[in-house]
């Protein structure tokens, strides 16, 4: 006898937003911002102490952001295809090794360890894309915007805390061996190593995998509009068009039993019909056009421009001020750390008022 269609497996429960696992993920993002800013007050003097120029200093500072940009999509693809725990742990290991090299540069008198260390730390800090993805997956559509705003606010506080920690470790001065010399220049690297080792074991103890992203909850474009665009691109057979219409009329959600009518469909989660290569190309083209319309029609491009300008100004402060305050005003790393802490507090207060 036909017992009918088998019942779908019950959805895996989402980790609670205010849980130890989620708090650990938020800590990952915050530490990424701390290790971004912790070297701001002292790196200019660190590079000069090891015999390099301000040009080398600029490259060393910029290498963090450049490598971070490259590794963000790598971690994103990795987390989509494998358990998210793997890229999280890999990113923390990269940061540990990078900060260790940064701290050891003074003891071995090799400025290139500063450059290599900051590149590895930048690769590890690309886990920002993982923290954003995790929060998106463990929140409902109604609370997601608020949760992401809270995450961004905490990350900004990391920028404030980073320079302030320099004031805490500025007075530590001793030597363990030839490579491990602790002073006001190398201490930021060794300090971050200690924090990241603790974070590594905290992730192992508390992390829980988030559920797959619900395509209904992450809707970006209405399926009717996308299907119409794709049908016009395909200009194929009636059979191809009917396949496309059937694929966009419903979505099977991991949190629902069976297919349900979908008011909208995420671009990345579209169930592609079995079509030939030209049909698939048409589908991809329509996805791009739909994303373009979403950016233009909703004026999202303004957000991109503002975000770029804000980060550009922040990077200018990061690189230029220590190189100016040292020779012109005679400031040391402690003075610079206080200056950056004040700047960070003003940025955080501005964001709170905007939110």
mmCIF file with all atom_site columns, N, CA and C in Angstrom, residues 26 31 69 80 88 146 154 174 186 194 232 247 254 269 276 287 289 291 297 322-323 331-332:
data_model
loop_
_atom_site.group_PDB
_atom_site.id
_atom_site.type_symbol
_atom_site.label_atom_id
_atom_site.label_alt_id
_atom_site.label_comp_id
_atom_site.label_asym_id
_atom_site.label_entity_id
_atom_site.label_seq_id
_atom_site.pdbx_PDB_ins_code
_atom_site.Cartn_x
_atom_site.Cartn_y
_atom_site.Cartn_z
_atom_site.occupancy
_atom_site.B_iso_or_equiv
_atom_site.pdbx_formal_charge
_atom_site.auth_seq_id
_atom_site.auth_comp_id
_atom_site.auth_asym_id
_atom_site.auth_atom_id
_atom_site.pdbx_PDB_model_num
ATOM 1  N N  . UNK A 1 26  ? 30.139 36.773 18.132  1.00 0.00 ? 26  UNK A N  1
ATOM 2  C CA . UNK A 1 26  ? 30.269 38.222 18.221  1.00 0.00 ? 26  UNK A CA 1
ATOM 3  C C  . UNK A 1 26  ? 31.667 38.606 18.722  1.00 0.00 ? 26  UNK A C  1
ATOM 4  N N  . UNK A 1 31  ? 37.108 40.924 18.240  1.00 0.00 ? 31  UNK A N  1
ATOM 5  C CA . UNK A 1 31  ? 38.568 40.759 18.293  1.00 0.00 ? 31  UNK A CA 1
ATOM 6  C C  . UNK A 1 31  ? 39.202 41.069 16.940  1.00 0.00 ? 31  UNK A C  1
ATOM 7  N N  . UNK A 1 69  ? 40.375 41.682 2.162   1.00 0.00 ? 69  UNK A N  1
ATOM 8  C CA . UNK A 1 69  ? 39.443 41.751 1.042   1.00 0.00 ? 69  UNK A CA 1
ATOM 9  C C  . UNK A 1 69  ? 39.501 40.497 0.190   1.00 0.00 ? 69  UNK A C  1
ATOM 10 N N  . UNK A 1 80  ? 29.802 28.078 3.044   1.00 0.00 ? 80  UNK A N  1
ATOM 11 C CA . UNK A 1 80  ? 28.614 27.599 2.340   1.00 0.00 ? 80  UNK A CA 1
ATOM 12 C C  . UNK A 1 80  ? 28.702 26.110 2.017   1.00 0.00 ? 80  UNK A C  1
ATOM 13 N N  . UNK A 1 88  ? 35.959 29.294 10.726  1.00 0.00 ? 88  UNK A N  1
ATOM 14 C CA . UNK A 1 88  ? 36.143 30.078 11.949  1.00 0.00 ? 88  UNK A CA 1
ATOM 15 C C  . UNK A 1 88  ? 37.476 29.724 12.612  1.00 0.00 ? 88  UNK A C  1
ATOM 16 N N  . UNK A 1 146 ? 17.993 44.596 13.588  1.00 0.00 ? 146 UNK A N  1
ATOM 17 C CA . UNK A 1 146 ? 18.453 45.042 14.896  1.00 0.00 ? 146 UNK A CA 1
ATOM 18 C C  . UNK A 1 146 ? 19.685 44.264 15.337  1.00 0.00 ? 146 UNK A C  1
ATOM 19 N N  . UNK A 1 154 ? 29.091 46.660 18.251  1.00 0.00 ? 154 UNK A N  1
ATOM 20 C CA . UNK A 1 154 ? 30.115 45.984 19.050  1.00 0.00 ? 154 UNK A CA 1
ATOM 21 C C  . UNK A 1 154 ? 31.453 45.986 18.321  1.00 0.00 ? 154 UNK A C  1
ATOM 22 N N  . UNK A 1 174 ? 60.210 43.086 29.188  1.00 0.00 ? 174 UNK A N  1
ATOM 23 C CA . UNK A 1 174 ? 61.144 42.034 29.605  1.00 0.00 ? 174 UNK A CA 1
ATOM 24 C C  . UNK A 1 174 ? 61.458 41.148 28.398  1.00 0.00 ? 174 UNK A C  1
ATOM 25 N N  . UNK A 1 186 ? 56.388 45.637 20.544  1.00 0.00 ? 186 UNK A N  1
ATOM 26 C CA . UNK A 1 186 ? 56.006 44.260 20.230  1.00 0.00 ? 186 UNK A CA 1
ATOM 27 C C  . UNK A 1 186 ? 54.829 43.756 21.052  1.00 0.00 ? 186 UNK A C  1
ATOM 28 N N  . UNK A 1 194 ? 47.590 36.011 22.999  1.00 0.00 ? 194 UNK A N  1
ATOM 29 C CA . UNK A 1 194 ? 46.973 35.474 24.214  1.00 0.00 ? 194 UNK A CA 1
ATOM 30 C C  . UNK A 1 194 ? 45.448 35.482 24.114  1.00 0.00 ? 194 UNK A C  1
ATOM 31 N N  . UNK A 1 232 ? 12.411 35.912 -20.907 1.00 0.00 ? 232 UNK A N  1
ATOM 32 C CA . UNK A 1 232 ? 12.733 36.762 -22.050 1.00 0.00 ? 232 UNK A CA 1
ATOM 33 C C  . UNK A 1 232 ? 14.156 36.534 -22.515 1.00 0.00 ? 232 UNK A C  1
ATOM 34 N N  . UNK A 1 247 ? 9.647  26.229 -11.183 1.00 0.00 ? 247 UNK A N  1
ATOM 35 C CA . UNK A 1 247 ? 10.704 26.331 -10.176 1.00 0.00 ? 247 UNK A CA 1
ATOM 36 C C  . UNK A 1 247 ? 10.579 27.584 -9.344  1.00 0.00 ? 247 UNK A C  1
ATOM 37 N N  . UNK A 1 254 ? 13.992 24.817 4.661   1.00 0.00 ? 254 UNK A N  1
ATOM 38 C CA . UNK A 1 254 ? 14.452 23.836 5.633   1.00 0.00 ? 254 UNK A CA 1
ATOM 39 C C  . UNK A 1 254 ? 13.696 23.924 6.940   1.00 0.00 ? 254 UNK A C  1
ATOM 40 N N  . UNK A 1 269 ? 19.454 31.375 -3.828  1.00 0.00 ? 269 UNK A N  1
ATOM 41 C CA . UNK A 1 269 ? 18.811 30.124 -3.481  1.00 0.00 ? 269 UNK A CA 1
ATOM 42 C C  . UNK A 1 269 ? 17.785 29.692 -4.516  1.00 0.00 ? 269 UNK A C  1
ATOM 43 N N  . UNK A 1 276 ? 19.604 23.650 -20.702 1.00 0.00 ? 276 UNK A N  1
ATOM 44 C CA . UNK A 1 276 ? 20.889 23.570 -21.375 1.00 0.00 ? 276 UNK A CA 1
ATOM 45 C C  . UNK A 1 276 ? 21.751 24.754 -20.942 1.00 0.00 ? 276 UNK A C  1
ATOM 46 N N  . UNK A 1 287 ? 19.647 37.214 -12.930 1.00 0.00 ? 287 UNK A N  1
ATOM 47 C CA . UNK A 1 287 ? 19.983 37.433 -11.523 1.00 0.00 ? 287 UNK A CA 1
ATOM 48 C C  . UNK A 1 287 ? 20.779 38.720 -11.366 1.00 0.00 ? 287 UNK A C  1
ATOM 49 N N  . UNK A 1 289 ? 20.810 41.328 -13.351 1.00 0.00 ? 289 UNK A N  1
ATOM 50 C CA . UNK A 1 289 ? 19.957 42.479 -13.619 1.00 0.00 ? 289 UNK A CA 1
ATOM 51 C C  . UNK A 1 289 ? 19.030 42.761 -12.451 1.00 0.00 ? 289 UNK A C  1
ATOM 52 N N  . UNK A 1 291 ? 19.631 42.061 -9.284  1.00 0.00 ? 291 UNK A N  1
ATOM 53 C CA . UNK A 1 291 ? 20.438 42.657 -8.221  1.00 0.00 ? 291 UNK A CA 1
ATOM 54 C C  . UNK A 1 291 ? 20.734 44.122 -8.531  1.00 0.00 ? 291 UNK A C  1
ATOM 55 N N  . UNK A 1 297 ? 17.087 50.963 -7.591  1.00 0.00 ? 297 UNK A N  1
ATOM 56 C CA . UNK A 1 297 ? 15.733 51.376 -7.223  1.00 0.00 ? 297 UNK A CA 1
ATOM 57 C C  . UNK A 1 297 ? 15.619 51.733 -5.749  1.00 0.00 ? 297 UNK A C  1
ATOM 58 N N  . UNK A 1 322 ? 49.916 58.723 13.330  1.00 0.00 ? 322 UNK A N  1
ATOM 59 C CA . UNK A 1 322 ? 51.134 58.364 14.081  1.00 0.00 ? 322 UNK A CA 1
ATOM 60 C C  . UNK A 1 322 ? 52.416 58.856 13.416  1.00 0.00 ? 322 UNK A C  1
ATOM 61 N N  . UNK A 1 323 ? 52.427 58.852 12.076  1.00 0.00 ? 323 UNK A N  1
ATOM 62 C CA . UNK A 1 323 ? 53.612 59.331 11.373  1.00 0.00 ? 323 UNK A CA 1
ATOM 63 C C  . UNK A 1 323 ? 53.795 60.832 11.533  1.00 0.00 ? 323 UNK A C  1
ATOM 64 N N  . UNK A 1 331 ? 55.077 62.758 20.328  1.00 0.00 ? 331 UNK A N  1
ATOM 65 C CA . UNK A 1 331 ? 54.193 61.818 21.015  1.00 0.00 ? 331 UNK A CA 1
ATOM 66 C C  . UNK A 1 331 ? 54.768 60.413 20.944  1.00 0.00 ? 331 UNK A C  1
ATOM 67 N N  . UNK A 1 332 ? 54.545 59.644 22.011  1.00 0.00 ? 332 UNK A N  1
ATOM 68 C CA . UNK A 1 332 ? 54.940 58.242 21.986  1.00 0.00 ? 332 UNK A CA 1
ATOM 69 C C  . UNK A 1 332 ? 53.702 57.374 21.789  1.00 0.00 ? 332 UNK A C  1
#
